[in-house]
XYZ file of C-alpha atoms in Angstrom:
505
model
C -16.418 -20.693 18.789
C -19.358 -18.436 18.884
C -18.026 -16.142 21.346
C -14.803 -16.182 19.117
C -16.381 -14.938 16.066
C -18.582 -12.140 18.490
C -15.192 -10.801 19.765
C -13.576 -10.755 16.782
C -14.415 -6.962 16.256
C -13.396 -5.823 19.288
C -9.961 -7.687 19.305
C -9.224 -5.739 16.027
C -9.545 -2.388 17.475
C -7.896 -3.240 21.382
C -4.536 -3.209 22.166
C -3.980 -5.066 24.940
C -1.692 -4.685 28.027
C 0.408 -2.026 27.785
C 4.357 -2.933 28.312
C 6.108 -1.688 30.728
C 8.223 1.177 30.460
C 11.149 1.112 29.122
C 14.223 3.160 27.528
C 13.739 4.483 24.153
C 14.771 2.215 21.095
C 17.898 3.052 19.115
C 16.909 4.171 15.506
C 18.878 1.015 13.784
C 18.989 -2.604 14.680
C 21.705 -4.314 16.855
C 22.701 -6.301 13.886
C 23.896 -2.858 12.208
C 25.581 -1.125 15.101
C 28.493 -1.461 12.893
C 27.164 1.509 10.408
C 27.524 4.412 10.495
C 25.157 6.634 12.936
C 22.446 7.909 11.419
C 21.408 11.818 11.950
C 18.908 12.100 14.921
C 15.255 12.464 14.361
C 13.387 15.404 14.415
C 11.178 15.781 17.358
C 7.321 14.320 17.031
C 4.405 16.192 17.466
C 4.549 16.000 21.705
C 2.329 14.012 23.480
C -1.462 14.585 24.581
C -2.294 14.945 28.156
C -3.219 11.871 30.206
C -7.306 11.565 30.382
C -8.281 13.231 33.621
C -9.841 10.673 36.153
C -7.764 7.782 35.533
C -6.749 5.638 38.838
C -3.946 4.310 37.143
C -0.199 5.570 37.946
C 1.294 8.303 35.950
C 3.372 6.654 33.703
C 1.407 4.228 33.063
C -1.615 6.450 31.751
C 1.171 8.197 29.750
C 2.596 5.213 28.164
C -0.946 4.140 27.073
C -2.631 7.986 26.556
C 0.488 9.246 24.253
C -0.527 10.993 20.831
C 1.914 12.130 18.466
C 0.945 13.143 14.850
C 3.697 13.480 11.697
C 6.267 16.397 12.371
C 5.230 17.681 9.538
C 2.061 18.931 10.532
C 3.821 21.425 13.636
C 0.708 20.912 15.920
C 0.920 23.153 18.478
C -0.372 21.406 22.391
C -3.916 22.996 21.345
C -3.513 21.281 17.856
C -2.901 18.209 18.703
C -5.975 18.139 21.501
C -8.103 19.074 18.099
C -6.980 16.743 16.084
C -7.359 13.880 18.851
C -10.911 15.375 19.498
C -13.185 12.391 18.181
C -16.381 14.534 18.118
C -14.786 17.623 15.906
C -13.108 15.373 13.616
C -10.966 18.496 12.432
C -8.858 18.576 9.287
C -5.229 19.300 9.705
C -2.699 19.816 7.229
C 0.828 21.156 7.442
C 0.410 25.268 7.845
C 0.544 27.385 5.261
C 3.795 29.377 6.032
C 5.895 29.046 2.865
C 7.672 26.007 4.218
C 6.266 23.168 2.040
C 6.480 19.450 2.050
C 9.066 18.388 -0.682
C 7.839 18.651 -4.477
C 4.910 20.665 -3.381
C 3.150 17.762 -2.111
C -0.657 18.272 -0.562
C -1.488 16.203 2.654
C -4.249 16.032 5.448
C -5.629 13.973 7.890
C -8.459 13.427 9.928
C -9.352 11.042 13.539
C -11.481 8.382 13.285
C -15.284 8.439 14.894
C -14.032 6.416 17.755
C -13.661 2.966 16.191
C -9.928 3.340 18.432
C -8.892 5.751 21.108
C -6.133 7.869 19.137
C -5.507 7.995 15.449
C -3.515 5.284 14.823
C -2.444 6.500 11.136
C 1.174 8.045 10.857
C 2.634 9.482 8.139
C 6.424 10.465 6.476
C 7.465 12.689 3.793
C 11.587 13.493 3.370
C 13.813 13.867 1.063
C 16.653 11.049 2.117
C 20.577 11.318 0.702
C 22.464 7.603 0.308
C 25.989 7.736 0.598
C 27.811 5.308 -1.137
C 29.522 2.434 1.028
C 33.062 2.714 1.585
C 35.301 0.020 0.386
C 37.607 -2.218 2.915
C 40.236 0.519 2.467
C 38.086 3.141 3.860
C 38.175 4.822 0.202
C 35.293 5.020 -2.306
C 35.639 2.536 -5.250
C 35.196 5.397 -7.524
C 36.039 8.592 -6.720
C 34.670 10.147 -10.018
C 31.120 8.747 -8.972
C 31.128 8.440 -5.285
C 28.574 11.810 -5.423
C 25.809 9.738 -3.412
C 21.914 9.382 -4.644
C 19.378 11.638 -3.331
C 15.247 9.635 -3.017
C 12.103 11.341 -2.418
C 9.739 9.362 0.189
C 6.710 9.681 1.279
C 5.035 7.428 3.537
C 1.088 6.399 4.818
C 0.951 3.489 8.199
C -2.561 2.593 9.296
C -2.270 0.934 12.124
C -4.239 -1.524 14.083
C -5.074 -2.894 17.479
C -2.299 0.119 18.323
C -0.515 2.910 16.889
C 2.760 1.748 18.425
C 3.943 0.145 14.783
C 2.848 2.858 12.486
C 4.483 5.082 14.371
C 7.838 3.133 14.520
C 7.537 2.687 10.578
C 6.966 6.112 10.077
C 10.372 7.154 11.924
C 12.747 4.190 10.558
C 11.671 2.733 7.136
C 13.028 4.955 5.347
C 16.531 4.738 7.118
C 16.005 0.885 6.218
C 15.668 2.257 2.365
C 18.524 4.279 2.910
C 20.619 1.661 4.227
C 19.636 -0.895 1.353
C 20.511 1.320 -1.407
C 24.335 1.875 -0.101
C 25.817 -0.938 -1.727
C 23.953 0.882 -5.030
C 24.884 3.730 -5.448
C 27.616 3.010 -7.945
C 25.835 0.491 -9.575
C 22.893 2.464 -10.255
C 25.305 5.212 -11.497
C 26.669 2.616 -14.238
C 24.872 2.136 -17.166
C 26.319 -1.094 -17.687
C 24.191 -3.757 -15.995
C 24.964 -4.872 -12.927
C 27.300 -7.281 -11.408
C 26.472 -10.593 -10.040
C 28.756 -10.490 -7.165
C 30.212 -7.627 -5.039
C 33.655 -7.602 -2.868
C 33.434 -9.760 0.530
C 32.932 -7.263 3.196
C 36.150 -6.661 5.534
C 37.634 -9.495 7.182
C 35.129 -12.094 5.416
C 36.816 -14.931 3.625
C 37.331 -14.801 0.220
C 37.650 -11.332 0.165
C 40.974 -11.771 -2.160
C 40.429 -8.242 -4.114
C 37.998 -5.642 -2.914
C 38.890 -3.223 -5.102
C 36.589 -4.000 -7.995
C 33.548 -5.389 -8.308
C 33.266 -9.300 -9.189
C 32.716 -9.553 -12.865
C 29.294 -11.744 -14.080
C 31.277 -14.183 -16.206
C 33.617 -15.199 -13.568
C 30.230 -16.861 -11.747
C 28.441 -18.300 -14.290
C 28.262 -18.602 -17.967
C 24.515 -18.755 -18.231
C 23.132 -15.344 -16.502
C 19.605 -13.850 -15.816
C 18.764 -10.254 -17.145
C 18.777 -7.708 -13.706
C 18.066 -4.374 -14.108
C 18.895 -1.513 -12.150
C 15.176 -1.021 -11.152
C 15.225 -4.515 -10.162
C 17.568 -3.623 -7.218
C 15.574 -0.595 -6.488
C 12.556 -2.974 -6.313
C 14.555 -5.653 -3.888
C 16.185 -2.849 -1.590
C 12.837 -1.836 -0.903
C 11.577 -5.519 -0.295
C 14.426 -5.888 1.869
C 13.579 -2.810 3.757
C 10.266 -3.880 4.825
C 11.543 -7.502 5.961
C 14.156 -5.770 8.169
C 11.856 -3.266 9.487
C 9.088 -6.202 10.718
C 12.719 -7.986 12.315
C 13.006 -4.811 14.272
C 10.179 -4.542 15.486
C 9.709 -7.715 16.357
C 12.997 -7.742 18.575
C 11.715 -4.597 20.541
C 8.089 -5.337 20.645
C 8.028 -5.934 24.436
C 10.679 -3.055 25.652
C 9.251 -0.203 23.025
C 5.534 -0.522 23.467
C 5.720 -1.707 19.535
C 1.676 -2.728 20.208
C -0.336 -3.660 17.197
C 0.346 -3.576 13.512
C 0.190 -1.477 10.302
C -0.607 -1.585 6.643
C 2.344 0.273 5.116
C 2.260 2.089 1.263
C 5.316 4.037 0.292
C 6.281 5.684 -2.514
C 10.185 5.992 -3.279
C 11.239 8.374 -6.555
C 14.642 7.941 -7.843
C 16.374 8.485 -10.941
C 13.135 9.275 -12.740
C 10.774 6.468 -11.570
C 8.023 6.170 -9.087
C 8.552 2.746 -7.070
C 5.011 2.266 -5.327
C 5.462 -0.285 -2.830
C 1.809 -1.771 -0.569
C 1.927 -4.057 2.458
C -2.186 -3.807 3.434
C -5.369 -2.305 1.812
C -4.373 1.508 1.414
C -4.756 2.253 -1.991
C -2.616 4.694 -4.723
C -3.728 5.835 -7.814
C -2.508 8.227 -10.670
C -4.487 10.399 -11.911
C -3.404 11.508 -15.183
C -5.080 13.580 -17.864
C -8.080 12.266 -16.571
C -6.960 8.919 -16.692
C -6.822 6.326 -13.941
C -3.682 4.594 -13.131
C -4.263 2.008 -10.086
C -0.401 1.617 -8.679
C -1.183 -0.534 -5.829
C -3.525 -3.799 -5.175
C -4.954 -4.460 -1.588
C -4.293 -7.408 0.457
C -7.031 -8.828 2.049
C -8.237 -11.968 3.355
C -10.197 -12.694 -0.217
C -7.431 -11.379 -2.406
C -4.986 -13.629 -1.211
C -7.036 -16.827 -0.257
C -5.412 -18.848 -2.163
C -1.588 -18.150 -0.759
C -3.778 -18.408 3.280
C -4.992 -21.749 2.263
C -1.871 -23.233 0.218
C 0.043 -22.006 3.553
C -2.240 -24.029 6.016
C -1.816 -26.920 3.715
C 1.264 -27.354 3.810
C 1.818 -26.803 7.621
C -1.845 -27.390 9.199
C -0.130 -27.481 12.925
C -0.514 -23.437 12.022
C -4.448 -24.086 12.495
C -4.147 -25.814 15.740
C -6.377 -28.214 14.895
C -8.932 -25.719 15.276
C -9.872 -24.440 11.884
C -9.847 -25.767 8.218
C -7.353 -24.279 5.368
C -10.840 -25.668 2.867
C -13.941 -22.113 2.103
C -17.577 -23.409 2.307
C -20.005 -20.819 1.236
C -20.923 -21.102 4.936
C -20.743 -22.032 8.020
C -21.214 -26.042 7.885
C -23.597 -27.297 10.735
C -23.405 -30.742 12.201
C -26.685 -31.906 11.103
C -24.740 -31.361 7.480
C -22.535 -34.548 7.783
C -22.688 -36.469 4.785
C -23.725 -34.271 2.799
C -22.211 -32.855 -0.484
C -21.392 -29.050 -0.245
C -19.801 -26.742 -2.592
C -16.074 -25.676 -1.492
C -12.645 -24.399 -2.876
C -8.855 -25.195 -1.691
C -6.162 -23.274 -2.869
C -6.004 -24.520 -5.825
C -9.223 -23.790 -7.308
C -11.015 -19.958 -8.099
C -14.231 -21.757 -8.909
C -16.197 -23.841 -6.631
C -16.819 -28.030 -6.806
C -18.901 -30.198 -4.391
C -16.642 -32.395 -1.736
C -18.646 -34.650 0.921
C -18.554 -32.821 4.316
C -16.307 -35.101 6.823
C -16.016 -34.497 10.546
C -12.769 -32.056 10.142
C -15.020 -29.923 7.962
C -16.780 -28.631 10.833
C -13.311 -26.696 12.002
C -13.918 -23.131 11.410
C -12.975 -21.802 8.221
C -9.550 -20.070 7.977
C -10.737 -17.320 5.857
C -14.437 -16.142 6.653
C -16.609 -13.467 6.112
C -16.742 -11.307 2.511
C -15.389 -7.901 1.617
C -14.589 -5.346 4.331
C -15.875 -8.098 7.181
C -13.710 -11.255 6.137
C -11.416 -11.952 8.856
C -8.166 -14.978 8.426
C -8.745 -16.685 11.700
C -11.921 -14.922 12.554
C -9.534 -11.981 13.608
C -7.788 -10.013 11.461
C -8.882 -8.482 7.867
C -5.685 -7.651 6.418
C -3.338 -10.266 4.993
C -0.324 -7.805 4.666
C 1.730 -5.211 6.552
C 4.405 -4.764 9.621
C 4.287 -5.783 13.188
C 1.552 -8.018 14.899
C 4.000 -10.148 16.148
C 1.795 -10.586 19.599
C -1.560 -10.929 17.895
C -3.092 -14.608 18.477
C -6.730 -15.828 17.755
C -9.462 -14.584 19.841
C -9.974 -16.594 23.307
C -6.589 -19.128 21.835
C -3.236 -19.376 21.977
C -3.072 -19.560 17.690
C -0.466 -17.169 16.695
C -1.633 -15.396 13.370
C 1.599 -13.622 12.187
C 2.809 -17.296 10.001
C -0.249 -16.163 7.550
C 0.470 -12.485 7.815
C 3.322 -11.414 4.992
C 5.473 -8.076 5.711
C 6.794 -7.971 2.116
C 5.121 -5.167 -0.529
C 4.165 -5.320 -3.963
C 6.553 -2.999 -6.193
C 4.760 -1.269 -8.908
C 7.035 1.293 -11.272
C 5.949 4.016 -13.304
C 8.453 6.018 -15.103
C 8.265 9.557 -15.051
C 10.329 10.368 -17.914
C 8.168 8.625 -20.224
C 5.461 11.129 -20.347
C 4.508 15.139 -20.855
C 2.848 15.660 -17.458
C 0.937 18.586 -16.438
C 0.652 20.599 -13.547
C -3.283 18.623 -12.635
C -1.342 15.419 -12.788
C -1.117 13.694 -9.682
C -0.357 10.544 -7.225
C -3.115 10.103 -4.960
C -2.074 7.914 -1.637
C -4.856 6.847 1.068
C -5.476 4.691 3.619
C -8.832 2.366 3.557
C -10.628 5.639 5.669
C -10.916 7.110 2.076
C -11.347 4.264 -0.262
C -13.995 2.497 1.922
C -16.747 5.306 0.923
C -14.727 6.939 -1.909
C -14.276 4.737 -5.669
C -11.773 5.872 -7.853
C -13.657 8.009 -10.004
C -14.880 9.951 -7.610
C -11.353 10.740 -6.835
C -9.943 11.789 -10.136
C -13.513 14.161 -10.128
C -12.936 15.559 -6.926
C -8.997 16.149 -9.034
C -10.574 18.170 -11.625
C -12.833 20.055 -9.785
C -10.355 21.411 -7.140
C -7.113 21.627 -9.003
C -9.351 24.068 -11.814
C -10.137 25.996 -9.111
C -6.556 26.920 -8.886
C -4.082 28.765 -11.121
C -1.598 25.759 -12.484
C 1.476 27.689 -10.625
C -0.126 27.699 -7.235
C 1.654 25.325 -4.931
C -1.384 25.267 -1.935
C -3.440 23.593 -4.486
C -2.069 20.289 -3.652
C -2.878 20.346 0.119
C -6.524 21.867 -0.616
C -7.014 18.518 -3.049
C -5.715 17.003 0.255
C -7.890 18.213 2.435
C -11.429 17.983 -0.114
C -10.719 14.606 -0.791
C -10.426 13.767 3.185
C -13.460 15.879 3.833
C -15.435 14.231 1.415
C -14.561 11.002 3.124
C -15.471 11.741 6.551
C -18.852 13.933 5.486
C -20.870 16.299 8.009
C -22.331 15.705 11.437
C -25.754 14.599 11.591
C -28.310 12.932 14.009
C -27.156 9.573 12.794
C -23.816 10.277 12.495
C -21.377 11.227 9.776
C -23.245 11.397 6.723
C -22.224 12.008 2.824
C -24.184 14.359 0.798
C -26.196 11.150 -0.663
C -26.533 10.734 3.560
C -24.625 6.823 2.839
C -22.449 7.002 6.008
C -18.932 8.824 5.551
C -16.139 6.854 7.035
C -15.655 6.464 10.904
C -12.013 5.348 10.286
C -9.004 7.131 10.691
C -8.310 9.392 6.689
C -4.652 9.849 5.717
C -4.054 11.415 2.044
C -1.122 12.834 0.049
C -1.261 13.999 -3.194
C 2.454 14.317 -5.052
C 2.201 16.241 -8.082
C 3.579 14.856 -10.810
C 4.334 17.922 -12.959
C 6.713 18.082 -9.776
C 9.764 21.115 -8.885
C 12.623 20.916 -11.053
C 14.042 18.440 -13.507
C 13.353 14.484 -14.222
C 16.310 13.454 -15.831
């Protein structure tokens, strides 16, 4: 058990065997062949070089050695060597050539300080249009309002034990969005709320008139109160449980390796749906003001769902670990005795006697940044790990792992904003060593630096916020101006101005 816990570190950052080669996955699942085809994707950053040296064949080293970074960013072949260079740790954002990210938005990145071989963030930022589903006769329902929706999206995946997932999320969750929201387009049109039922889809039973939509009374007399941001809010859910299905039907033939924490931001209609699988953070800074729009997920934060979870179905732990948290380790010399503990049930802490089954290790361990469920992993959210099984055991850890976000709202019509109000999105490479405050200072002091019409200002807040996050070079590494130690991880950041181009309404 020992050596478990010791190689616990290293399992989070390897990523195993790589699979063998295979042809490249189609954009949509099988199950929605049926749809329409979706436009094709615009090329990736391209690939680094193979490592020089390696005995291994070709493709193999170029399976494993790829690097691609967000299209955005245009890296050129020397680009992307720079920003996979581990000792320069160089800053790249997308170039400053008058061709901006949608609503002026800032971003920049940096590689880790070799806690993994490539940076395993990826990133996404497009503007996405949703077509309204056809009805059985091939017709829109309503011609007067079949116009389509238009969604901003922006995107942050930090992955682990891989890149493979983030970099699969980063290409197709927002086609998932897209694909959600077609049967909403019309409703979300109507101000009238909306219907309980919708039209059978073509040649389903029942489907006796598809040429209207299924009034609420005709269900039940008794309804519940849905709103139209409600549906926003379960598209997106949806989105991120069909996107972990993917990839866990192409794991083996796409080189899906690993997982990732996934935070994406959808505006439509005039709100901002925040939506966090993992422990990247997003904050709004307004006015001075700090507005946390996400919650992470981590071992501790969500003990109590881990342990309710391996209560209900302990053959999950194998019979190798205990859904009860001691304070500590319990020794076998301890038998007998009273020590304090907590089930899922309980946020305080009561004495139990310690029984033989105690001695299992603990499914959540460790505090803060080191606690681990299993001993292995120290996020409790996100997409993919569908291979990833306890250190030196055959335990699979994905049952405790959820893929489904937490949708926060804000409503952008409800206030005045200014042009120094902003959205800040990061992964944990910026939160570890940066607090909150310190974020909305570094806002003030770089966005006053700036006249209010100036659209680079965003991507400079980008780029000091990640810079203050990763520090300077020193003798004992990368230090902060206090000289605390800046973050080794991989940094993502966008800032999305919320004073954004054009209109609200």
């Amino acid at each position: 058990m020992l050596n478990r816990v010791r190689s616990a570190v290293a399992h989070l950052v390897s990523s195993g065997g790589a699979p063998p080669p295979s042809p490249k996955s189609p954009d949509l699942p099988k199950a929605t062949s049926a749809l329409p085809a979706a436009p094709p994707e615009a090329p990736r950053s391209p690939p680094a070089r193979a490592e020089r040296g390696s005995a291994a064949p070709a493709k193999t080293v170029e399976a494993r050695a790829s690097f691609s970074r967000p299209t955005f960013l245009q890296l050129s072949p020397g680009g992307l060597r720079r920003a996979d260079d581990h000792a320069g740790r160089a800053v790249q954002s997308p170039p400053d050539t008058g061709r901006r990210l949608p609503w002026s938005t800032g971003y920049a990145e940096v590689i880790n300080a070799g806690k993994s071989r490539h940076n395993e963030d990826q990133a996404c930022c497009e503007v996405v249009y949703v077509e309204g589903r056809k009805s059985v006769s091939g017709a829109p329902r309503e011609p007067s309002r079949g116009q389509g929706l238009c969604f901003y999206y922006w995107g942050l995946f930090d992955g682990h034990a891989g890149g493979g997932a983030a970099e699969m999320a980063s290409r197709l969750l927002h086609r998932h969005i897209q694909e959600q929201l077609k049967d909403l387009v019309e409703i979300l049109q109507d101000p009238s709320p909306p219907p309980l039922c919708l039209p059978s889809t073509p040649g389903a039973p029942g489907s006796s008139d598809p040429s209207h939509l299924v009034g609420p009374q005709s269900c039940w007399s008794s309804q519940k109160e849905v709103t139209h941001e409600s549906l926003v809010v379960g598209a997106i859910e949806n989105a991120f449980q069909l996107m972990d299905e993917q990839m866990a039907r192409e794991r083996r033939g796409h080189q899906v390796e690993g997982g990732c924490c996934a935070l994406v931001v959808v505006y439509l209609l005039g709100k901002v749906y925040v939506a966090n699988a993992g422990d990247s953070r997003a904050i709004i800074v307004r006015n001075g003001e700090i507005i946390p729009m996400s919650r992470e997920f981590t071992p501790e934060t969500e003990r109590q769902r881990l342990q309710l979870l391996g209560f209900l179905k302990p053959e999950l732990l194998g019979g190798e670990f205990t859904h009860l948290e001691f304070p500590r380790r319990i020794q076998p010399k301890e038998l007998g005795q009273r020590m304090l503990y907590r089930d899922q049930n309980m946020t305080g802490w009561a004495y139990k006697k310690i029984e033989l089954e105690d001695l299992r290790f603990p499914l959540v361990c460790g505090e803060g940044k080191k606690a681990r469920v299993m001993a292995t992993i120290g996020v409790t959210r996100g997409l993919g790990d569908h291979n990833l099984r306890v250190c030196s055991s055959t335990l699979p850890i994905k049952p405790f792992l959820s893929c489904f976000p937490e949708v926060r709202v804000y409503d952008l019509t409800q206030y005045e904003h200014c042009p120094d109000d902003v959205l800040v999105l990061g992964t944990d490479g910026l939160w570890d060593v940066t607090s909150d405050c310190e974020v909305a200072a570094t806002v003030d002091r770089v966005l006053s630096a700036y006249e209010p019409n100036d659209p680079s200002r965003y991507t400079a807040l980008a780029q000091a916020l990640v810079l203050g996050a990763r520090g300077t070079p020193r003798d004992r590494g990368w230090r902060l101006p206090n000289n605390k130690l800046g973050s080794g991880d991989d940094i993502s950041v966008f800032v999305i101005p919320l004073g954004g181009p054009g209109s609200y309404s």
